[in-house]
Short mmCIF file of C-alpha atoms and ligand atoms in Angstrom, two decimals:
data_model
loop_
_atom_site.label_atom_id
_atom_site.label_comp_id
_atom_site.label_asym_id
_atom_site.label_seq_id
_atom_site.Cartn_x
_atom_site.Cartn_y
_atom_site.Cartn_z
CA THR A 1 -6.00 -4.18 35.86
CA GLY A 2 -7.39 -0.64 36.29
CA VAL A 3 -9.94 1.03 34.02
CA THR A 4 -10.26 -0.26 30.47
CA THR A 5 -11.35 2.31 27.89
CA LEU A 6 -13.30 1.02 24.91
CA ASP A 7 -12.34 2.51 21.53
CA PRO A 8 -13.42 0.18 18.70
CA GLY A 9 -11.49 0.91 15.52
CA PHE A 10 -9.02 3.16 17.42
CA VAL A 11 -11.03 6.28 16.60
CA ASN A 12 -9.55 8.28 19.49
CA THR A 13 -6.57 6.30 20.70
CA ALA A 14 -2.93 6.81 19.73
CA SER A 15 -1.01 3.52 19.82
CA CYS A 16 2.49 4.99 19.72
CA VAL A 17 4.61 8.11 19.43
CA SER A 18 6.38 8.60 16.10
CA SER A 19 8.66 11.07 14.30
CA ILE A 20 8.01 9.77 10.80
CA THR A 21 4.77 11.08 9.32
CA PHE A 22 2.57 14.03 10.25
CA ILE A 23 -1.05 14.30 9.13
CA ASP A 24 -3.47 17.13 9.80
CA GLY A 25 -6.73 15.62 8.62
CA ASP A 26 -8.75 18.81 8.88
CA LYS A 27 -6.33 20.85 6.81
CA GLY A 28 -5.35 18.12 4.35
CA VAL A 29 -1.67 18.19 5.38
CA LEU A 30 0.71 15.25 4.93
CA GLN A 31 4.43 15.47 5.72
CA TYR A 32 7.20 12.87 5.82
CA ARG A 33 9.79 13.85 8.44
CA GLY A 34 8.54 17.43 8.10
CA TYR A 35 8.71 17.64 4.29
CA PRO A 36 5.38 18.43 2.57
CA ILE A 37 4.14 15.59 0.37
CA GLU A 38 3.59 18.04 -2.52
CA GLN A 39 7.33 18.88 -2.66
CA LEU A 40 8.47 15.29 -2.36
CA ALA A 41 5.99 14.06 -4.98
CA GLU A 42 7.19 16.63 -7.45
CA LYS A 43 10.92 16.68 -6.84
CA ALA A 44 12.17 13.55 -5.09
CA THR A 45 12.73 9.99 -6.22
CA PHE A 46 11.10 7.10 -4.44
CA ILE A 47 14.38 5.72 -3.12
CA GLU A 48 15.30 9.15 -1.78
CA VAL A 49 12.00 9.19 0.10
CA ALA A 50 12.57 5.63 1.33
CA TYR A 51 15.92 6.78 2.75
CA LEU A 52 14.26 9.80 4.35
CA LEU A 53 11.58 7.69 6.00
CA ILE A 54 13.96 5.01 7.27
CA TYR A 55 16.95 7.12 8.35
CA GLY A 56 15.22 10.41 9.18
CA GLU A 57 17.08 12.79 6.81
CA LEU A 58 17.32 13.25 3.05
CA PRO A 59 20.46 11.52 1.72
CA SER A 60 23.49 13.31 0.28
CA LYS A 61 24.34 12.40 -3.31
CA GLN A 62 26.85 9.84 -2.10
CA GLN A 63 24.51 8.33 0.47
CA LEU A 64 21.82 8.04 -2.19
CA ASP A 65 24.13 6.36 -4.72
CA ASP A 66 25.31 3.97 -2.05
CA PHE A 67 21.74 3.17 -0.96
CA ASN A 68 20.56 2.68 -4.56
CA GLY A 69 23.50 0.36 -5.24
CA LYS A 70 22.88 -1.74 -2.14
CA ILE A 71 19.21 -2.13 -3.03
CA ALA A 72 19.91 -2.93 -6.69
CA ARG A 73 22.34 -5.69 -5.65
CA ARG A 74 19.61 -7.30 -3.56
CA MET A 75 16.93 -7.53 -6.25
CA MET A 76 17.84 -11.03 -7.35
CA LEU A 77 15.89 -13.75 -5.57
CA ASP A 78 17.24 -17.14 -4.58
CA GLU A 79 16.60 -19.37 -7.61
CA ARG A 80 14.63 -21.80 -5.44
CA MET A 81 12.02 -19.11 -4.86
CA ARG A 82 10.79 -19.56 -8.43
CA GLU A 83 9.17 -22.81 -7.29
CA LEU A 84 7.05 -20.82 -4.89
CA PHE A 85 5.47 -18.82 -7.70
CA ARG A 86 4.94 -21.94 -9.78
CA ALA A 87 3.08 -23.56 -6.88
CA PHE A 88 0.29 -20.98 -7.03
CA PRO A 89 -2.59 -21.54 -9.44
CA ARG A 90 -2.88 -19.36 -12.53
CA GLY A 91 -4.96 -16.32 -11.64
CA ALA A 92 -3.99 -16.39 -7.93
CA HIS A 93 -4.36 -12.94 -6.41
CA PRO A 94 -0.97 -11.16 -6.49
CA MET A 95 -1.40 -9.93 -2.89
CA GLN A 96 -1.62 -13.53 -1.66
CA VAL A 97 1.43 -14.47 -3.67
CA LEU A 98 3.30 -11.37 -2.51
CA GLY A 99 2.49 -12.03 1.16
CA ALA A 100 3.72 -15.60 0.80
CA GLY A 101 6.80 -14.38 -1.06
CA VAL A 102 7.74 -11.93 1.69
CA THR A 103 7.34 -14.66 4.33
CA ALA A 104 9.46 -17.03 2.24
CA LEU A 105 12.13 -14.35 1.90
CA GLY A 106 12.70 -14.76 5.64
CA SER A 107 13.45 -18.46 5.17
CA PHE A 108 15.94 -17.66 2.44
CA ASN A 109 17.67 -15.00 4.57
CA ARG A 110 17.92 -16.74 7.90
CA ASP A 111 21.04 -14.79 8.85
CA THR A 112 18.95 -11.61 9.00
CA LEU A 113 16.22 -12.68 11.41
CA ASP A 114 17.68 -11.53 14.73
CA VAL A 115 15.61 -8.50 15.73
CA HIS A 116 18.18 -7.49 18.38
CA ASP A 117 21.09 -7.24 15.94
CA GLN A 118 21.32 -3.84 14.23
CA ALA A 119 23.42 -5.13 11.31
CA GLN A 120 20.89 -7.86 10.61
CA ILE A 121 18.00 -5.39 10.75
CA GLU A 122 19.86 -3.21 8.26
CA GLU A 123 20.56 -6.11 5.92
CA ALA A 124 16.95 -7.33 6.14
CA SER A 125 15.66 -3.83 5.34
CA LEU A 126 17.82 -3.63 2.21
CA ARG A 127 16.93 -7.18 1.26
CA LEU A 128 13.22 -6.38 1.53
CA LEU A 129 13.51 -3.16 -0.46
CA GLY A 130 15.48 -4.93 -3.17
CA SER A 131 13.38 -8.06 -3.37
CA MET A 132 9.91 -6.59 -3.18
CA PRO A 133 9.77 -5.32 -6.80
CA THR A 134 11.02 -8.70 -8.01
CA LEU A 135 8.45 -10.53 -5.89
CA ALA A 136 5.63 -8.27 -7.10
CA ALA A 137 6.69 -8.57 -10.73
CA TYR A 138 6.98 -12.37 -10.48
CA ALA A 139 3.57 -12.52 -8.78
CA TYR A 140 2.23 -10.73 -11.84
CA LYS A 141 4.20 -12.81 -14.34
CA SER A 142 3.13 -16.07 -12.75
CA SER A 143 -0.52 -14.95 -12.65
CA VAL A 144 -0.45 -14.59 -16.43
CA GLY A 145 1.90 -17.52 -17.08
CA ALA A 146 4.66 -15.36 -18.60
CA PRO A 147 8.41 -16.07 -18.26
CA PHE A 148 10.43 -14.40 -15.47
CA LEU A 149 13.29 -12.01 -16.19
CA TYR A 150 16.29 -11.29 -13.97
CA PRO A 151 16.74 -7.80 -12.51
CA GLN A 152 19.57 -5.64 -13.89
CA THR A 153 21.73 -3.67 -11.46
CA LYS A 154 22.33 -0.91 -14.01
CA LEU A 155 18.63 0.01 -14.01
CA GLY A 156 16.91 2.15 -11.41
CA TYR A 157 14.33 0.84 -8.98
CA VAL A 158 11.22 1.75 -10.94
CA GLU A 159 12.80 0.87 -14.30
CA ASN A 160 13.74 -2.55 -12.99
CA TYR A 161 10.27 -3.11 -11.67
CA LEU A 162 8.57 -2.14 -14.94
CA ARG A 163 10.95 -4.26 -17.01
CA LEU A 164 10.51 -7.25 -14.70
CA SER A 165 6.73 -6.85 -15.04
CA PHE A 166 6.38 -6.18 -18.74
CA GLY A 167 9.65 -7.16 -20.39
CA THR A 168 10.06 -10.39 -22.33
CA PRO A 169 13.20 -12.49 -22.89
CA GLN A 170 12.94 -11.92 -26.66
CA GLU A 171 13.07 -8.16 -26.80
CA GLU A 172 14.77 -5.21 -25.16
CA TYR A 173 12.29 -3.46 -22.86
CA GLU A 174 11.77 0.15 -23.83
CA ILE A 175 11.66 2.47 -20.87
CA ASP A 176 9.20 5.35 -21.05
CA ASP A 177 10.46 8.22 -18.89
CA ASP A 178 6.96 9.64 -18.32
CA VAL A 179 5.76 6.31 -16.99
CA VAL A 180 8.82 6.01 -14.74
CA ARG A 181 8.25 9.51 -13.32
CA ALA A 182 4.56 8.73 -12.76
CA PHE A 183 5.50 5.63 -10.77
CA GLU A 184 8.12 7.52 -8.76
CA THR A 185 5.36 9.95 -7.78
CA LEU A 186 2.76 7.28 -7.07
CA PHE A 187 5.16 5.26 -4.91
CA ILE A 188 6.17 8.41 -3.00
CA LEU A 189 2.51 9.24 -2.33
CA HIS A 190 2.00 5.77 -0.88
CA ALA A 191 5.26 5.54 1.07
CA ASP A 192 3.89 6.12 4.58
CA HIS A 193 0.67 7.14 6.24
CA GLU A 194 1.26 6.78 9.98
CA GLN A 195 -0.88 4.30 11.92
CA ASN A 196 -3.23 2.93 9.24
CA ALA A 197 -4.40 -0.70 9.48
CA SER A 198 -1.42 -2.30 7.74
CA THR A 199 1.21 -0.20 9.53
CA SER A 200 -0.43 -0.85 12.89
CA THR A 201 -0.38 -4.54 11.97
CA VAL A 202 3.32 -4.37 11.16
CA ARG A 203 3.96 -2.73 14.53
CA LEU A 204 1.80 -5.16 16.48
CA VAL A 205 3.39 -8.24 14.91
CA GLY A 206 6.82 -6.64 15.32
CA SER A 207 6.11 -5.84 18.97
CA ALA A 208 6.10 -9.57 19.69
CA ASP A 209 9.68 -9.68 18.31
CA ALA A 210 8.48 -11.60 15.27
CA ASN A 211 11.08 -11.17 12.54
CA ILE A 212 10.90 -8.26 10.12
CA TYR A 213 9.81 -10.42 7.15
CA ALA A 214 6.89 -11.87 9.15
CA SER A 215 5.91 -8.34 10.16
CA MET A 216 6.05 -7.02 6.58
CA SER A 217 4.12 -9.96 5.20
CA SER A 218 1.39 -9.32 7.81
CA GLY A 219 1.34 -5.74 6.52
CA VAL A 220 0.83 -6.99 2.96
CA HIS A 221 -2.15 -9.09 4.02
CA ALA A 222 -3.73 -6.28 6.03
CA LEU A 223 -3.29 -3.95 3.06
CA SER A 224 -5.10 -6.37 0.75
CA GLY A 225 -8.52 -5.58 2.27
CA PRO A 226 -10.85 -3.48 0.08
CA LEU A 227 -11.38 -0.94 2.88
CA HIS A 228 -7.63 -0.32 2.85
CA GLY A 229 -5.21 -0.82 -0.08
CA GLY A 230 -7.57 -3.16 -1.89
CA ALA A 231 -9.76 -0.12 -2.58
CA ASN A 232 -7.75 0.73 -5.72
CA GLN A 233 -8.83 -2.54 -7.34
CA ALA A 234 -12.37 -2.10 -6.00
CA VAL A 235 -12.68 1.39 -7.54
CA LEU A 236 -11.88 0.15 -11.02
CA GLU A 237 -14.23 -2.80 -10.64
CA MET A 238 -16.95 -0.41 -9.45
CA LEU A 239 -16.47 1.84 -12.48
CA ARG A 240 -16.54 -1.15 -14.82
CA GLU A 241 -19.67 -2.48 -13.17
CA ILE A 242 -21.47 0.86 -13.50
CA SER A 243 -20.46 0.96 -17.14
CA LYS A 244 -21.46 -2.66 -17.81
CA GLU A 245 -24.85 -2.28 -16.13
CA GLY A 246 -25.40 0.96 -18.01
CA LEU A 247 -26.28 2.70 -14.73
CA ASN A 248 -26.36 6.44 -14.77
CA ILE A 249 -24.28 8.20 -12.14
CA LYS A 250 -27.30 9.63 -10.34
CA ASP A 251 -28.80 6.15 -9.89
CA PHE A 252 -25.52 4.76 -8.63
CA VAL A 253 -25.14 7.58 -6.10
CA ALA A 254 -28.73 6.93 -4.96
CA GLN A 255 -27.78 3.27 -4.45
CA VAL A 256 -24.78 4.24 -2.33
CA LYS A 257 -26.94 6.56 -0.20
CA ASP A 258 -29.44 3.78 0.43
CA LYS A 259 -27.65 2.04 3.32
CA LYS A 260 -29.68 -1.15 2.76
CA SER A 261 -27.94 -1.63 -0.60
CA GLY A 262 -24.61 -2.23 1.13
CA VAL A 263 -22.94 -0.42 -1.79
CA LYS A 264 -20.15 2.02 -0.94
CA LEU A 265 -18.56 4.60 -3.14
CA MET A 266 -15.14 2.99 -3.22
CA GLY A 267 -12.20 5.40 -3.16
CA PHE A 268 -14.19 7.86 -1.04
CA GLY A 269 -13.90 8.61 2.66
CA HIS A 270 -11.04 8.49 5.09
CA ARG A 271 -10.70 8.08 8.83
CA VAL A 272 -8.36 11.04 9.16
CA TYR A 273 -8.89 13.36 6.16
CA LYS A 274 -12.10 15.32 6.64
CA ASN A 275 -11.47 18.10 4.12
CA TYR A 276 -9.51 16.51 1.30
CA ASP A 277 -6.80 13.89 0.82
CA PRO A 278 -3.69 15.73 -0.45
CA ARG A 279 -2.52 12.56 -2.19
CA ALA A 280 -5.74 12.32 -4.21
CA LYS A 281 -5.35 15.94 -5.32
CA ILE A 282 -1.87 15.23 -6.74
CA ILE A 283 -2.96 11.97 -8.34
CA LYS A 284 -5.98 13.52 -10.00
CA GLY A 285 -3.71 15.92 -11.89
CA HIS A 286 -1.57 13.01 -13.09
CA ALA A 287 -4.58 10.89 -14.05
CA ASP A 288 -5.96 13.69 -16.15
CA ARG A 289 -2.70 14.27 -18.00
CA LEU A 290 -1.61 10.64 -18.38
CA LEU A 291 -4.96 9.30 -19.49
CA ARG A 292 -5.63 12.10 -21.92
CA ASN A 293 -2.21 11.47 -23.45
CA SER A 294 -2.58 7.69 -23.58
CA GLY A 295 -5.99 7.90 -25.19
CA THR A 296 -7.15 4.77 -23.33
CA SER A 297 -9.80 4.41 -20.65
CA ASN A 298 -11.15 7.90 -21.22
CA HIS A 299 -14.59 6.55 -20.74
CA LEU A 300 -13.85 5.36 -17.21
CA LEU A 301 -12.02 8.61 -16.39
CA GLU A 302 -15.04 10.63 -17.51
CA MET A 303 -17.21 8.44 -15.33
CA ALA A 304 -14.91 8.88 -12.34
CA LEU A 305 -14.92 12.65 -12.79
CA GLU A 306 -18.70 12.67 -13.04
CA LEU A 307 -19.02 10.47 -9.99
CA GLU A 308 -16.69 12.69 -7.97
CA GLU A 309 -18.60 15.80 -9.02
CA ALA A 310 -21.97 14.21 -8.12
CA ALA A 311 -20.72 13.06 -4.71
CA LEU A 312 -19.03 16.34 -3.82
CA ASN A 313 -22.32 18.16 -4.43
CA ASP A 314 -24.50 15.71 -2.57
CA ASP A 315 -25.59 16.28 1.00
CA TYR A 316 -24.93 12.67 2.02
CA PHE A 317 -21.23 13.04 1.24
CA ILE A 318 -20.94 16.68 2.32
CA SER A 319 -22.47 16.07 5.75
CA ARG A 320 -20.22 13.06 6.35
CA LYS A 321 -17.13 14.86 5.05
CA LEU A 322 -16.44 12.19 2.44
CA TYR A 323 -13.88 13.11 -0.23
CA PRO A 324 -11.94 11.12 -2.81
CA ASN A 325 -8.99 9.33 -1.20
CA VAL A 326 -5.66 8.16 -2.62
CA ASP A 327 -7.28 5.12 -4.24
CA PHE A 328 -9.92 6.92 -6.29
CA TYR A 329 -7.77 7.72 -9.32
CA THR A 330 -4.75 5.42 -9.02
CA GLY A 331 -6.45 2.42 -10.61
CA LEU A 332 -7.17 4.37 -13.77
CA ILE A 333 -3.48 5.22 -14.10
CA TYR A 334 -2.34 1.67 -13.39
CA GLU A 335 -4.79 0.36 -15.95
CA ALA A 336 -3.56 2.79 -18.59
CA MET A 337 -0.05 1.48 -17.90
CA GLY A 338 -1.11 -2.07 -18.59
CA PHE A 339 -1.67 -3.58 -15.15
CA PRO A 340 -4.76 -5.73 -14.60
CA ALA A 341 -6.99 -4.58 -11.72
CA GLN A 342 -5.98 -7.58 -9.61
CA HIS A 343 -2.44 -6.25 -9.48
CA PHE A 344 -3.14 -2.70 -8.30
CA THR A 345 -2.84 -3.36 -4.58
CA ALA A 346 0.59 -4.94 -5.04
CA LEU A 347 1.67 -1.56 -6.42
CA PHE A 348 0.39 0.08 -3.24
CA ALA A 349 2.40 -2.46 -1.20
CA LEU A 350 5.58 -1.64 -3.13
CA GLY A 351 5.07 2.02 -2.32
CA ARG A 352 4.21 1.44 1.35
CA LEU A 353 7.16 -0.85 2.12
CA PRO A 354 9.62 1.90 3.20
CA GLY A 355 7.00 3.24 5.61
CA TRP A 356 6.46 -0.18 7.15
CA ILE A 357 10.22 -0.68 7.51
CA ALA A 358 10.69 2.79 9.02
CA GLN A 359 7.86 2.23 11.50
CA TRP A 360 9.11 -1.23 12.46
CA ARG A 361 12.61 0.14 13.05
CA GLU A 362 11.38 3.15 14.98
CA GLN A 363 9.43 0.86 17.28
CA HIS A 364 12.41 -1.45 17.74
CA ALA A 365 14.71 1.42 18.63
CA GLU A 366 12.38 2.64 21.38
CA PRO A 367 13.84 2.14 24.85
CA GLY A 368 11.62 0.03 27.11
CA ARG A 369 9.24 -0.84 24.30
CA LYS A 370 6.37 -3.15 25.18
CA ILE A 371 4.52 -5.89 23.35
CA GLY A 372 1.26 -4.56 21.86
CA ARG A 373 -1.54 -6.05 23.89
CA PRO A 374 -4.95 -4.35 23.64
CA ARG A 375 -7.53 -5.12 26.31
CA GLN A 376 -11.23 -5.85 25.75
CA ILE A 377 -14.52 -5.43 27.49
CA TYR A 378 -16.01 -8.84 28.06
CA ILE A 379 -19.75 -9.15 27.32
CA GLY A 380 -20.20 -12.96 27.35
CA PRO A 381 -21.98 -15.16 29.94
CA GLY A 382 -21.07 -15.01 33.64
CA GLN A 383 -19.61 -18.06 35.36
CA ARG A 384 -21.62 -21.29 34.87
CA ASP A 385 -21.08 -24.99 35.52
CA TYR A 386 -19.99 -27.55 32.99
CA ALA A 387 -22.78 -30.02 32.09
CA PRO A 388 -21.99 -33.58 30.91
CA ILE A 389 -22.81 -34.07 27.21
CA ASN A 390 -25.94 -36.22 27.74
CA GLU A 391 -27.47 -33.53 29.94
CA ARG A 392 -27.26 -30.70 27.32
N1 CMC B 1 -19.41 5.36 0.59
C1 CMC B 1 -20.58 5.60 1.24
N2 CMC B 1 -20.68 5.92 2.53
C2 CMC B 1 -19.54 6.03 3.22
C3 CMC B 1 -18.28 5.81 2.62
C4 CMC B 1 -18.24 5.47 1.26
N3 CMC B 1 -17.08 5.25 0.65
N4 CMC B 1 -17.31 5.99 3.54
C5 CMC B 1 -17.95 6.30 4.70
N5 CMC B 1 -19.28 6.34 4.50
C6 CMC B 1 -20.30 6.71 5.49
C7 CMC B 1 -20.47 5.62 6.52
O1 CMC B 1 -21.46 4.70 6.09
C8 CMC B 1 -20.87 6.40 7.74
O2 CMC B 1 -22.22 6.78 7.59
P1 CMC B 1 -23.18 6.92 8.89
O3 CMC B 1 -22.56 8.00 9.73
O4 CMC B 1 -24.51 7.25 8.34
O5 CMC B 1 -23.15 5.58 9.56
C9 CMC B 1 -20.04 7.67 7.62
O6 CMC B 1 -19.80 7.82 6.21
C10 CMC B 1 -18.71 7.61 8.37
O7 CMC B 1 -17.96 6.52 7.84
P2 CMC B 1 -17.20 5.43 8.72
O8 CMC B 1 -17.32 4.12 8.04
O9 CMC B 1 -17.63 5.54 10.15
O10 CMC B 1 -15.73 6.02 8.60
P3 CMC B 1 -14.40 5.25 8.95
O11 CMC B 1 -13.41 6.28 9.31
O12 CMC B 1 -14.66 4.18 9.95
O13 CMC B 1 -14.00 4.51 7.58
C11 CMC B 1 -13.14 4.15 5.40
C12 CMC B 1 -13.09 5.01 6.68
C13 CMC B 1 -12.02 4.59 4.48
C14 CMC B 1 -12.95 2.67 5.76
C15 CMC B 1 -14.52 4.36 4.71
O14 CMC B 1 -14.68 5.70 4.34
C16 CMC B 1 -14.69 3.45 3.48
O15 CMC B 1 -15.11 2.31 3.63
N6 CMC B 1 -14.38 3.96 2.25
C17 CMC B 1 -14.43 3.12 1.06
C18 CMC B 1 -13.18 2.25 0.95
C19 CMC B 1 -11.95 3.04 0.59
O16 CMC B 1 -11.95 3.84 -0.34
N7 CMC B 1 -10.85 2.79 1.30
C20 CMC B 1 -9.54 3.44 1.05
C21 CMC B 1 -9.15 4.30 2.19
S1 CMC B 1 -7.78 5.41 1.84
C22 CMC B 1 -6.36 4.46 1.47
C23 CMC B 1 -6.13 3.27 2.30
O17 CMC B 1 -6.22 3.28 3.52
O18 CMC B 1 -5.80 2.25 1.72
#
């Protein structure tokens, strides 16, 4: 037994050692395997970063081609899985459908469930990376009742995903290189973030030797919460609500500061970043450029900029070290690219998948690893005697 230390929300407790992602929250530093996020976001492709996270080093040209090919060949889902999407009601939240899809993927790949077999872990990782864009795109397609397309091995990861989401069987899908590059960057920025709620969930579920699909699907569901990945949807809904109600920014900020209102400034604040979120800084630049070029949603972008400015100059936010996080501007970009707000968090999940896989594998490779089993401090009644029902 020994002494049990109470740390609700894991504010001070490390749950593992890891060589994947480094964050210095005071300085606004984020590195994957030692590489600064700014360099990766600008120069790398998402699949290159996925390789880096999972295998520890950047791939050579040949390793990257090989990895891309293996993933592309695993994008097609078992035909029976279409029934799964049809079973969900129109308008079902894509994160629920995606979570169910990832779980179902395990049933369709039963020869990759043995967590003690390295070859099966490898195959399952590739299968997940390949299938996730298809699952996310079909979750979107089924939510709007549009026909599904098949992936094409000749297309890249992001291209495939965009075509599966927005292409139709009647017409060739036109790929916009700027949009592809924006998604490469966004996915890279989301690819890992050490022991956040969803990654810790993946590790905890994985620590019980649950299969990798079950672990990843638990990650999807943890990510769906508005305090975590669901914040990107919540930010856009917040901006729309402010606009619809005709609130001015000052009044909205006053509402947020009044704790009784229960209103938060979504997309602000972070457990670890207390100076700025380096991901938000990169995204803000993209949002500015992309939205000004697309000509859409300028009104919401102006509002977001005004809101950020007001918060950054307000004592409430300054004293609590609250800054815009990764989710503050992403929704505006996703909206400009045609995604409905409900679908934003699925985009986060697509980006985060390599991180979850890398963390799951790192944990599994650890010698003498233990099942995750937090303790508690009991505060309920002391021992008492059972009373028969007619005496209560
Ligand atoms: N709006 C208003 N007040 C806030 C906010 C916010 N967004 N975030 C924190 N605070 C206040 C909080 O009420 C508390 O005040 P006080 O000290 O008076 O009680 C203080 O700031 C410290 O906040 P906390 O809740 O103790 O901080 P935390 O580390 O437990 O929570 C957080 C971090 C991200 C959950 C929180 O900042 C939040 O709810 N933000 C809004 C949701 C959001 O944008 N989430 C995305 C996070 S980043 C990407 C991801 O993980 O998916």
